[in-house]
PDB file of C-alpha atoms in Angstrom:
ATOM      1  CA  MET A   1      39.060 -43.264  39.675  1.00 48.00           C
ATOM      2  CA  THR A   2      39.102 -39.416  39.865  1.00 53.00           C
ATOM      3  CA  THR A   3      36.635 -37.491  42.057  1.00 55.00           C
ATOM      4  CA  ILE A   4      35.293 -34.080  41.303  1.00 50.00           C
ATOM      5  CA  PRO A   5      35.777 -31.649  44.175  1.00 55.00           C
ATOM      6  CA  SER A   6      32.577 -30.510  45.848  1.00 54.00           C
ATOM      7  CA  ASP A   7      33.088 -26.879  44.751  1.00 54.00           C
ATOM      8  CA  ASP A   8      33.442 -27.999  41.116  1.00 54.00           C
ATOM      9  CA  ARG A   9      30.252 -30.121  41.410  1.00 55.00           C
ATOM     10  CA  TYR A  10      28.348 -27.200  42.828  1.00 54.00           C
ATOM     11  CA  ASP A  11      29.494 -24.920  39.898  1.00 60.00           C
ATOM     12  CA  ILE A  12      28.421 -27.559  37.416  1.00 61.00           C
ATOM     13  CA  THR A  13      25.021 -27.967  39.024  1.00 65.00           C
ATOM     14  CA  ALA A  14      24.576 -24.186  39.203  1.00 62.00           C
ATOM     15  CA  ARG A  15      25.510 -23.733  35.513  1.00 66.00           C
ATOM     16  CA  SER A  16      23.077 -26.530  34.538  1.00 69.00           C
ATOM     17  CA  ALA A  17      20.330 -24.966  36.508  1.00 67.00           C
ATOM     18  CA  GLY A  18      21.096 -21.535  34.975  1.00 68.00           C
ATOM     19  CA  LEU A  19      21.090 -23.035  31.471  1.00 74.00           C
ATOM     20  CA  ARG A  20      17.706 -24.741  32.041  1.00 79.00           C
ATOM     21  CA  ARG A  21      16.311 -21.495  33.396  1.00 80.00           C
ATOM     22  CA  ARG A  22      17.551 -19.583  30.368  1.00 82.00           C
ATOM     23  CA  LYS A  23      16.008 -22.124  28.024  1.00 82.00           C
ATOM     24  CA  LEU A  24      12.650 -22.001  29.817  1.00 85.00           C
ATOM     25  CA  THR A  25      12.718 -18.204  29.671  1.00 85.00           C
ATOM     26  CA  GLU A  26      13.553 -18.281  25.999  1.00 87.00           C
ATOM     27  CA  LYS A  27      10.661 -20.753  25.314  1.00 87.00           C
ATOM     28  CA  ALA A  28       8.314 -18.618  27.387  1.00 89.00           C
ATOM     29  CA  PHE A  29       9.171 -15.398  25.433  1.00 89.00           C
ATOM     30  CA  ALA A  30       8.984 -17.285  22.146  1.00 90.00           C
ATOM     31  CA  GLY A  31       5.533 -18.558  23.159  1.00 90.00           C
ATOM     32  CA  LEU A  32       4.369 -15.050  24.030  1.00 92.00           C
ATOM     33  CA  ALA A  33       5.644 -13.768  20.681  1.00 93.00           C
ATOM     34  CA  VAL A  34       3.812 -16.491  18.763  1.00 93.00           C
ATOM     35  CA  ALA A  35       0.713 -15.911  20.748  1.00 93.00           C
ATOM     36  CA  SER A  36       0.798 -12.200  20.048  1.00 94.00           C
ATOM     37  CA  ALA A  37       1.267 -12.798  16.349  1.00 93.00           C
ATOM     38  CA  VAL A  38      -1.699 -15.220  16.369  1.00 94.00           C
ATOM     39  CA  ILE A  39      -3.821 -12.765  18.176  1.00 95.00           C
ATOM     40  CA  ALA A  40      -2.925  -9.925  15.754  1.00 92.00           C
ATOM     41  CA  VAL A  41      -3.705 -12.101  12.767  1.00 92.00           C
ATOM     42  CA  GLY A  42      -6.937 -13.300  14.484  1.00 93.00           C
ATOM     43  CA  ILE A  43      -8.094  -9.700  15.019  1.00 92.00           C
ATOM     44  CA  LEU A  44      -7.440  -8.889  11.335  1.00 87.00           C
ATOM     45  CA  ALA A  45      -9.219 -12.032  10.255  1.00 90.00           C
ATOM     46  CA  LEU A  46     -12.149 -11.200  12.500  1.00 91.00           C
ATOM     47  CA  VAL A  47     -12.441  -7.620  11.090  1.00 88.00           C
ATOM     48  CA  LEU A  48     -12.181  -8.825   7.450  1.00 87.00           C
ATOM     49  CA  GLY A  49     -14.615 -11.673   8.101  1.00 89.00           C
ATOM     50  CA  THR A  50     -17.129  -9.325   9.622  1.00 88.00           C
ATOM     51  CA  VAL A  51     -16.821  -6.795   6.780  1.00 88.00           C
ATOM     52  CA  LEU A  52     -17.077  -9.492   4.149  1.00 87.00           C
ATOM     53  CA  HIS A  53     -20.101 -11.113   5.827  1.00 86.00           C
ATOM     54  CA  LYS A  54     -22.032  -7.874   6.177  1.00 86.00           C
ATOM     55  CA  GLY A  55     -20.976  -6.001   3.033  1.00 83.00           C
ATOM     56  CA  LEU A  56     -20.309  -8.530   0.287  1.00 83.00           C
ATOM     57  CA  SER A  57     -23.984  -8.914  -0.550  1.00 81.00           C
ATOM     58  CA  GLN A  58     -24.213  -5.243  -1.598  1.00 82.00           C
ATOM     59  CA  VAL A  59     -21.166  -5.368  -4.013  1.00 81.00           C
ATOM     60  CA  SER A  60     -22.380  -5.275  -7.583  1.00 82.00           C
ATOM     61  CA  LEU A  61     -21.915  -3.276 -10.773  1.00 82.00           C
ATOM     62  CA  ASP A  62     -24.509  -0.710  -9.710  1.00 81.00           C
ATOM     63  CA  PHE A  63     -22.644  -0.288  -6.433  1.00 82.00           C
ATOM     64  CA  PHE A  64     -19.686   1.101  -8.326  1.00 84.00           C
ATOM     65  CA  THR A  65     -21.481   2.961 -11.020  1.00 84.00           C
ATOM     66  CA  LYS A  66     -24.366   4.727  -9.203  1.00 82.00           C
ATOM     67  CA  ALA A  67     -24.278   7.641  -6.905  1.00 79.00           C
ATOM     68  CA  ARG A  68     -25.221   7.673  -3.208  1.00 76.00           C
ATOM     69  CA  PRO A  69     -28.984   6.825  -2.965  1.00 69.00           C
ATOM     70  CA  LEU A  70     -31.725   9.179  -1.993  1.00 65.00           C
ATOM     71  CA  PHE A  71     -34.409   8.186   0.552  1.00 60.00           C
ATOM     72  CA  GLY A  72     -36.066   4.894  -0.495  1.00 57.00           C
ATOM     73  CA  GLN A  73     -33.896   4.436  -3.520  1.00 63.00           C
ATOM     74  CA  THR A  74     -30.971   2.215  -4.429  1.00 67.00           C
ATOM     75  CA  GLY A  75     -27.562   3.521  -5.263  1.00 74.00           C
ATOM     76  CA  GLY A  76     -23.855   3.082  -4.931  1.00 81.00           C
ATOM     77  CA  ILE A  77     -20.586   4.861  -4.130  1.00 87.00           C
ATOM     78  CA  ALA A  78     -19.556   6.129  -7.566  1.00 88.00           C
ATOM     79  CA  ASP A  79     -19.695   9.747  -6.366  1.00 88.00           C
ATOM     80  CA  ALA A  80     -17.632   8.827  -3.255  1.00 89.00           C
ATOM     81  CA  LEU A  81     -15.023   7.098  -5.329  1.00 91.00           C
ATOM     82  CA  VAL A  82     -14.667   9.960  -7.717  1.00 91.00           C
ATOM     83  CA  GLY A  83     -14.533  12.490  -4.777  1.00 91.00           C
ATOM     84  CA  SER A  84     -11.997  10.430  -2.869  1.00 92.00           C
ATOM     85  CA  ALA A  85      -9.742  10.029  -5.908  1.00 92.00           C
ATOM     86  CA  LEU A  86      -9.777  13.807  -6.626  1.00 94.00           C
ATOM     87  CA  ILE A  87      -9.142  14.855  -2.979  1.00 94.00           C
ATOM     88  CA  VAL A  88      -6.400  12.248  -2.334  1.00 93.00           C
ATOM     89  CA  GLY A  89      -4.824  13.137  -5.727  1.00 93.00           C
ATOM     90  CA  MET A  90      -4.785  16.838  -4.888  1.00 95.00           C
ATOM     91  CA  ALA A  91      -3.394  16.084  -1.396  1.00 95.00           C
ATOM     92  CA  MET A  92      -0.573  14.124  -2.976  1.00 93.00           C
ATOM     93  CA  VAL A  93       0.251  17.038  -5.307  1.00 94.00           C
ATOM     94  CA  MET A  94       0.324  19.405  -2.367  1.00 94.00           C
ATOM     95  CA  ALA A  95       2.267  17.238   0.119  1.00 94.00           C
ATOM     96  CA  ILE A  96       4.698  15.003  -1.730  1.00 93.00           C
ATOM     97  CA  PRO A  97       6.942  17.599  -3.420  1.00 93.00           C
ATOM     98  CA  MET A  98       7.157  19.690  -0.271  1.00 93.00           C
ATOM     99  CA  SER A  99       7.806  16.605   1.872  1.00 93.00           C
ATOM    100  CA  ILE A 100      10.683  15.426  -0.331  1.00 92.00           C
ATOM    101  CA  LEU A 101      12.191  18.936  -0.403  1.00 92.00           C
ATOM    102  CA  VAL A 102      11.940  19.144   3.492  1.00 92.00           C
ATOM    103  CA  ALA A 103      13.696  15.676   3.723  1.00 92.00           C
ATOM    104  CA  ILE A 104      16.427  16.791   1.249  1.00 91.00           C
ATOM    105  CA  PHE A 105      17.061  19.931   3.301  1.00 91.00           C
ATOM    106  CA  MET A 106      17.302  17.885   6.563  1.00 89.00           C
ATOM    107  CA  SER A 107      19.634  15.271   5.070  1.00 86.00           C
ATOM    108  CA  GLU A 108      21.814  17.248   2.670  1.00 85.00           C
ATOM    109  CA  TYR A 109      21.925  20.951   3.678  1.00 86.00           C
ATOM    110  CA  ALA A 110      20.806  21.469   7.302  1.00 83.00           C
ATOM    111  CA  GLY A 111      23.290  21.426  10.176  1.00 83.00           C
ATOM    112  CA  PRO A 112      22.873  18.944  12.981  1.00 85.00           C
ATOM    113  CA  ARG A 113      20.941  21.251  15.306  1.00 90.00           C
ATOM    114  CA  VAL A 114      18.510  22.426  12.534  1.00 89.00           C
ATOM    115  CA  SER A 115      17.993  18.849  11.442  1.00 87.00           C
ATOM    116  CA  VAL A 116      17.210  17.635  14.982  1.00 89.00           C
ATOM    117  CA  ALA A 117      14.783  20.551  15.440  1.00 91.00           C
ATOM    118  CA  LEU A 118      13.003  19.778  12.195  1.00 91.00           C
ATOM    119  CA  ARG A 119      12.829  16.090  13.157  1.00 91.00           C
ATOM    120  CA  ILE A 120      11.136  17.031  16.393  1.00 91.00           C
ATOM    121  CA  VAL A 121       8.720  19.418  14.612  1.00 92.00           C
ATOM    122  CA  LEU A 122       7.739  16.699  12.123  1.00 91.00           C
ATOM    123  CA  ASP A 123       7.385  14.054  14.787  1.00 90.00           C
ATOM    124  CA  VAL A 124       5.017  16.402  16.752  1.00 92.00           C
ATOM    125  CA  LEU A 125       3.040  17.202  13.618  1.00 91.00           C
ATOM    126  CA  ASN A 126       2.861  13.540  12.861  1.00 89.00           C
ATOM    127  CA  GLY A 127       1.292  12.904  16.244  1.00 88.00           C
ATOM    128  CA  VAL A 128      -1.345  15.667  15.999  1.00 90.00           C
ATOM    129  CA  PRO A 129      -4.832  13.959  15.895  1.00 91.00           C
ATOM    130  CA  ALA A 130      -6.602  14.103  12.546  1.00 91.00           C
ATOM    131  CA  ILE A 131      -9.640  15.762  14.040  1.00 91.00           C
ATOM    132  CA  VAL A 132      -7.426  18.674  15.271  1.00 92.00           C
ATOM    133  CA  VAL A 133      -6.109  19.177  11.797  1.00 92.00           C
ATOM    134  CA  GLY A 134      -9.664  19.207  10.551  1.00 92.00           C
ATOM    135  CA  ILE A 135     -10.697  21.857  13.093  1.00 93.00           C
ATOM    136  CA  PHE A 136      -7.633  23.942  12.238  1.00 92.00           C
ATOM    137  CA  VAL A 137      -8.417  23.957   8.486  1.00 93.00           C
ATOM    138  CA  PHE A 138     -12.063  24.623   9.243  1.00 93.00           C
ATOM    139  CA  GLY A 139     -11.221  27.668  11.172  1.00 92.00           C
ATOM    140  CA  LEU A 140      -8.443  28.821   8.817  1.00 91.00           C
ATOM    141  CA  LEU A 141     -10.154  28.240   5.454  1.00 91.00           C
ATOM    142  CA  VAL A 142     -13.726  26.862   5.634  1.00 92.00           C
ATOM    143  CA  VAL A 143     -15.239  29.604   7.891  1.00 90.00           C
ATOM    144  CA  GLY A 144     -16.477  32.424   5.681  1.00 87.00           C
ATOM    145  CA  ARG A 145     -15.904  30.502   2.442  1.00 89.00           C
ATOM    146  CA  GLY A 146     -17.789  27.182   2.764  1.00 88.00           C
ATOM    147  CA  GLN A 147     -16.616  23.623   2.335  1.00 91.00           C
ATOM    148  CA  SER A 148     -14.764  22.491  -0.790  1.00 92.00           C
ATOM    149  CA  ALA A 149     -12.700  19.521  -2.023  1.00 93.00           C
ATOM    150  CA  ILE A 150      -9.605  21.737  -2.084  1.00 94.00           C
ATOM    151  CA  PHE A 151      -9.853  22.474   1.591  1.00 94.00           C
ATOM    152  CA  GLY A 152     -10.300  18.764   2.196  1.00 93.00           C
ATOM    153  CA  ALA A 153      -7.230  17.920   0.154  1.00 94.00           C
ATOM    154  CA  PHE A 154      -5.255  20.565   2.137  1.00 95.00           C
ATOM    155  CA  SER A 155      -6.236  18.917   5.396  1.00 94.00           C
ATOM    156  CA  LEU A 156      -5.162  15.443   4.132  1.00 94.00           C
ATOM    157  CA  ALA A 157      -1.863  17.106   2.799  1.00 94.00           C
ATOM    158  CA  VAL A 158      -1.136  18.410   6.302  1.00 94.00           C
ATOM    159  CA  LEU A 159      -1.451  14.887   7.657  1.00 93.00           C
ATOM    160  CA  MET A 160       0.648  13.384   4.790  1.00 94.00           C
ATOM    161  CA  LEU A 161       3.468  15.867   4.854  1.00 93.00           C
ATOM    162  CA  PRO A 162       5.224  14.750   8.115  1.00 93.00           C
ATOM    163  CA  MET A 163       4.832  11.019   7.275  1.00 92.00           C
ATOM    164  CA  VAL A 164       6.410  11.380   3.768  1.00 92.00           C
ATOM    165  CA  ALA A 165       9.105  13.754   5.040  1.00 92.00           C
ATOM    166  CA  ARG A 166      10.179  11.521   7.848  1.00 91.00           C
ATOM    167  CA  ALA A 167      10.132   8.391   5.765  1.00 89.00           C
ATOM    168  CA  THR A 168      12.117  10.107   2.909  1.00 90.00           C
ATOM    169  CA  GLN A 169      14.654  11.571   5.391  1.00 90.00           C
ATOM    170  CA  GLU A 170      15.307   8.180   6.977  1.00 88.00           C
ATOM    171  CA  VAL A 171      15.839   6.600   3.511  1.00 88.00           C
ATOM    172  CA  LEU A 172      18.200   9.392   2.437  1.00 88.00           C
ATOM    173  CA  GLU A 173      20.234   8.813   5.554  1.00 87.00           C
ATOM    174  CA  ILE A 174      20.832   5.205   4.521  1.00 85.00           C
ATOM    175  CA  VAL A 175      22.396   6.245   1.139  1.00 83.00           C
ATOM    176  CA  PRO A 176      26.139   5.738   1.629  1.00 83.00           C
ATOM    177  CA  ARG A 177      28.125   8.870   2.110  1.00 83.00           C
ATOM    178  CA  SER A 178      30.797   7.556  -0.227  1.00 84.00           C
ATOM    179  CA  LEU A 179      28.447   8.069  -3.191  1.00 82.00           C
ATOM    180  CA  ARG A 180      28.014  11.693  -2.317  1.00 82.00           C
ATOM    181  CA  GLU A 181      31.758  12.181  -1.655  1.00 81.00           C
ATOM    182  CA  ALA A 182      32.730  10.548  -4.997  1.00 85.00           C
ATOM    183  CA  SER A 183      30.318  12.791  -6.904  1.00 82.00           C
ATOM    184  CA  LEU A 184      31.497  15.940  -5.131  1.00 80.00           C
ATOM    185  CA  ALA A 185      35.102  14.941  -5.670  1.00 83.00           C
ATOM    186  CA  LEU A 186      34.427  14.919  -9.453  1.00 82.00           C
ATOM    187  CA  GLY A 187      33.317  18.561  -9.240  1.00 82.00           C
ATOM    188  CA  VAL A 188      29.534  17.858  -9.436  1.00 81.00           C
ATOM    189  CA  THR A 189      27.534  20.443  -7.523  1.00 82.00           C
ATOM    190  CA  ARG A 190      25.618  19.363  -4.382  1.00 84.00           C
ATOM    191  CA  TRP A 191      22.140  19.852  -5.814  1.00 84.00           C
ATOM    192  CA  ARG A 192      23.158  17.873  -8.934  1.00 86.00           C
ATOM    193  CA  THR A 193      24.507  15.122  -6.733  1.00 85.00           C
ATOM    194  CA  THR A 194      21.275  14.959  -4.776  1.00 85.00           C
ATOM    195  CA  VAL A 195      19.119  14.879  -7.923  1.00 84.00           C
ATOM    196  CA  SER A 196      21.314  12.434  -9.955  1.00 84.00           C
ATOM    197  CA  ILE A 197      22.808  10.227  -7.265  1.00 84.00           C
ATOM    198  CA  VAL A 198      21.057  10.299  -3.977  1.00 85.00           C
ATOM    199  CA  LEU A 199      17.337  10.467  -4.992  1.00 84.00           C
ATOM    200  CA  PRO A 200      17.643   7.615  -7.701  1.00 83.00           C
ATOM    201  CA  THR A 201      19.415   5.470  -5.072  1.00 82.00           C
ATOM    202  CA  ALA A 202      16.669   6.067  -2.493  1.00 83.00           C
ATOM    203  CA  ILE A 203      13.673   6.082  -4.864  1.00 83.00           C
ATOM    204  CA  GLY A 204      12.332   2.685  -3.733  1.00 79.00           C
ATOM    205  CA  GLY A 205      12.136   3.695  -0.097  1.00 82.00           C
ATOM    206  CA  ILE A 206      10.618   7.066  -0.959  1.00 86.00           C
ATOM    207  CA  LEU A 207       7.919   5.434  -3.004  1.00 85.00           C
ATOM    208  CA  THR A 208       7.214   3.045  -0.144  1.00 83.00           C
ATOM    209  CA  GLY A 209       6.796   5.902   2.297  1.00 86.00           C
ATOM    210  CA  VAL A 210       4.566   7.774  -0.175  1.00 89.00           C
ATOM    211  CA  VAL A 211       2.331   4.763  -0.750  1.00 86.00           C
ATOM    212  CA  ILE A 212       1.966   3.989   3.013  1.00 85.00           C
ATOM    213  CA  ALA A 213       1.147   7.708   3.656  1.00 89.00           C
ATOM    214  CA  VAL A 214      -1.488   7.691   0.874  1.00 89.00           C
ATOM    215  CA  ALA A 215      -3.035   4.502   2.342  1.00 86.00           C
ATOM    216  CA  ARG A 216      -3.207   6.204   5.730  1.00 86.00           C
ATOM    217  CA  VAL A 217      -4.865   9.411   4.753  1.00 90.00           C
ATOM    218  CA  ALA A 218      -7.260   7.766   2.231  1.00 88.00           C
ATOM    219  CA  GLY A 219      -9.229   6.415   5.198  1.00 86.00           C
ATOM    220  CA  GLU A 220      -9.269   9.565   7.315  1.00 89.00           C
ATOM    221  CA  THR A 221     -12.759  10.834   8.144  1.00 90.00           C
ATOM    222  CA  ALA A 222     -12.447  13.507  10.737  1.00 89.00           C
ATOM    223  CA  PRO A 223     -10.748  16.279   8.573  1.00 92.00           C
ATOM    224  CA  LEU A 224     -13.188  15.715   5.739  1.00 92.00           C
ATOM    225  CA  LEU A 225     -16.196  16.053   8.052  1.00 91.00           C
ATOM    226  CA  PHE A 226     -15.090  19.632   8.646  1.00 92.00           C
ATOM    227  CA  THR A 227     -13.924  20.493   5.102  1.00 92.00           C
ATOM    228  CA  SER A 228     -15.855  18.355   2.521  1.00 89.00           C
ATOM    229  CA  SER A 229     -18.910  16.593   3.859  1.00 86.00           C
ATOM    230  CA  ILE A 230     -21.942  18.674   2.850  1.00 85.00           C
ATOM    231  CA  ALA A 231     -22.069  17.368  -0.770  1.00 82.00           C
ATOM    232  CA  ALA A 232     -24.797  16.557  -3.304  1.00 80.00           C
ATOM    233  CA  ASN A 233     -25.747  12.976  -4.078  1.00 79.00           C
ATOM    234  CA  GLN A 234     -24.243  12.997  -7.538  1.00 83.00           C
ATOM    235  CA  VAL A 235     -20.966  12.389  -9.333  1.00 84.00           C
ATOM    236  CA  SER A 236     -19.109  15.663  -9.603  1.00 85.00           C
ATOM    237  CA  THR A 237     -15.606  16.847 -10.436  1.00 87.00           C
ATOM    238  CA  ASP A 238     -15.959  20.488  -9.302  1.00 89.00           C
ATOM    239  CA  VAL A 239     -13.291  20.753  -6.617  1.00 89.00           C
ATOM    240  CA  THR A 240     -14.390  24.231  -5.582  1.00 89.00           C
ATOM    241  CA  HIS A 241     -17.364  22.638  -3.920  1.00 90.00           C
ATOM    242  CA  ALA A 242     -17.565  19.849  -1.345  1.00 90.00           C
ATOM    243  CA  LEU A 243     -17.335  16.380  -2.843  1.00 91.00           C
ATOM    244  CA  PRO A 244     -18.501  13.139  -1.274  1.00 90.00           C
ATOM    245  CA  THR A 245     -15.700  10.789  -0.179  1.00 91.00           C
ATOM    246  CA  LEU A 246     -15.510   7.158   0.792  1.00 91.00           C
ATOM    247  CA  PRO A 247     -14.702   7.606   4.492  1.00 91.00           C
ATOM    248  CA  VAL A 248     -17.575  10.190   4.953  1.00 90.00           C
ATOM    249  CA  SER A 249     -19.933   7.994   3.021  1.00 89.00           C
ATOM    250  CA  ILE A 250     -19.141   5.023   5.344  1.00 89.00           C
ATOM    251  CA  PHE A 251     -19.825   7.257   8.360  1.00 88.00           C
ATOM    252  CA  VAL A 252     -23.107   8.468   6.855  1.00 87.00           C
ATOM    253  CA  PHE A 253     -24.272   4.921   5.925  1.00 86.00           C
ATOM    254  CA  SER A 254     -23.376   3.624   9.399  1.00 84.00           C
ATOM    255  CA  GLU A 255     -25.600   6.310  10.998  1.00 84.00           C
ATOM    256  CA  SER A 256     -28.556   5.567   8.779  1.00 80.00           C
ATOM    257  CA  PRO A 257     -31.528   3.632  10.257  1.00 81.00           C
ATOM    258  CA  ASP A 258     -32.063   1.898   6.835  1.00 80.00           C
ATOM    259  CA  PRO A 259     -30.565  -1.617   6.971  1.00 81.00           C
ATOM    260  CA  ASN A 260     -29.768  -1.392   3.187  1.00 81.00           C
ATOM    261  CA  GLU A 261     -27.667   1.691   3.743  1.00 82.00           C
ATOM    262  CA  GLN A 262     -25.913   0.095   6.704  1.00 84.00           C
ATOM    263  CA  ALA A 263     -25.017  -2.838   4.455  1.00 85.00           C
ATOM    264  CA  MET A 264     -23.758  -0.347   1.893  1.00 87.00           C
ATOM    265  CA  GLY A 265     -21.542   1.141   4.631  1.00 87.00           C
ATOM    266  CA  TRP A 266     -20.039  -2.282   5.261  1.00 89.00           C
ATOM    267  CA  ALA A 267     -19.532  -2.784   1.530  1.00 89.00           C
ATOM    268  CA  ALA A 268     -17.817   0.641   1.191  1.00 89.00           C
ATOM    269  CA  ALA A 269     -15.640  -0.317   4.176  1.00 89.00           C
ATOM    270  CA  LEU A 270     -14.698  -3.436   2.301  1.00 90.00           C
ATOM    271  CA  VAL A 271     -13.709  -1.401  -0.711  1.00 89.00           C
ATOM    272  CA  LEU A 272     -11.584   0.917   1.414  1.00 88.00           C
ATOM    273  CA  ILE A 273      -9.847  -2.009   3.167  1.00 88.00           C
ATOM    274  CA  LEU A 274      -9.051  -3.617  -0.221  1.00 87.00           C
ATOM    275  CA  PHE A 275      -7.650  -0.242  -1.439  1.00 86.00           C
ATOM    276  CA  VAL A 276      -5.396  -0.024   1.543  1.00 84.00           C
ATOM    277  CA  LEU A 277      -4.405  -3.626   1.146  1.00 85.00           C
ATOM    278  CA  VAL A 278      -3.414  -3.166  -2.475  1.00 86.00           C
ATOM    279  CA  LEU A 279      -1.368  -0.110  -1.649  1.00 82.00           C
ATOM    280  CA  ASN A 280       0.493  -1.898   1.070  1.00 80.00           C
ATOM    281  CA  ILE A 281       1.237  -4.835  -1.296  1.00 84.00           C
ATOM    282  CA  VAL A 282       2.532  -2.334  -3.863  1.00 80.00           C
ATOM    283  CA  ALA A 283       4.747  -0.725  -1.260  1.00 77.00           C
ATOM    284  CA  LYS A 284       6.188  -4.154  -0.251  1.00 78.00           C
ATOM    285  CA  VAL A 285       6.780  -5.037  -3.915  1.00 81.00           C
ATOM    286  CA  VAL A 286       8.574  -1.791  -4.625  1.00 75.00           C
ATOM    287  CA  ALA A 287      10.675  -2.072  -1.489  1.00 72.00           C
ATOM    288  CA  ALA A 288      11.671  -5.715  -2.292  1.00 76.00           C
ATOM    289  CA  ARG A 289      12.547  -4.769  -5.918  1.00 76.00           C
ATOM    290  CA  GLN A 290      14.673  -1.870  -4.693  1.00 69.00           C
ATOM    291  CA  ARG A 291      16.373  -4.053  -2.189  1.00 68.00           C
ATOM    292  CA  ARG A 292      17.208  -6.709  -4.803  1.00 73.00           C
ATOM    293  CA  ARG A 293      18.529  -3.976  -7.069  1.00 69.00           C
ATOM    294  CA  SER A 294      20.728  -2.488  -4.332  1.00 61.00           C
ATOM    295  CA  GLU A 295      22.058  -5.970  -3.445  1.00 61.00           C
ATOM    296  CA  GLY A 296      22.816  -6.719  -7.098  1.00 59.00           C
ATOM    297  CA  ALA A 297      24.667  -3.417  -7.414  1.00 54.00           C
TER     298      ALA A 297
END
């Protein structure tokens, strides 16, 4: 019968105690992670439940086809939907091409120092509060000219530009360098390589970044309060004048003493949440499809 030396028994006991301690620590962190996920989902469920409970009663055909109501009348958000579509669409036209060009310059042409400097600039711009952007555009364009949908779109484009540029730049960095080198080795110019090889490879990630940026700016209120909030209660497509938008309409409805208009504000918030949800689902689907295509290739 062999006996284990006391030193070896002490080492075995210490290792067993250390193993139990590590397992308990792992279970504790796993429990904290699960609890955090449950809390996050619970908060989202609480927000959605509240919005559904207070706003679903106002959702009807008239709600989507009539303009914002006057005092004592019934109405809807048709004017706000049209105005938001026009302003967000113009913001996309302003921001997306410039954002992609900035990302291409950072990834394909700029040196390391210039690229790092541009990243810092974009990160700082991405962190600027929306209300500061609204005040900036107000002082730069609105003062002396009056509010207009174009100025509102410009303020949203300023917010969208750094988001799309950084997302596009990160996606372009993932494209294998071997694809660029193979194209350049065949005598293809750099700009042609970028347009024909790099961008098609990264198009899924670029679209994902664009969709997420659009979902973010579509709900911004502060810039539009300074640039496109004094609008008539009617459906209009004249972008040279201020147009009603969904976020501003939610703000106005929420400040109203009329319970019906407050309920309309909740209903408009529900529409905005569903719009953001649909855009995020589209972004996930596009990203998953592009990932499967890349894995298949």
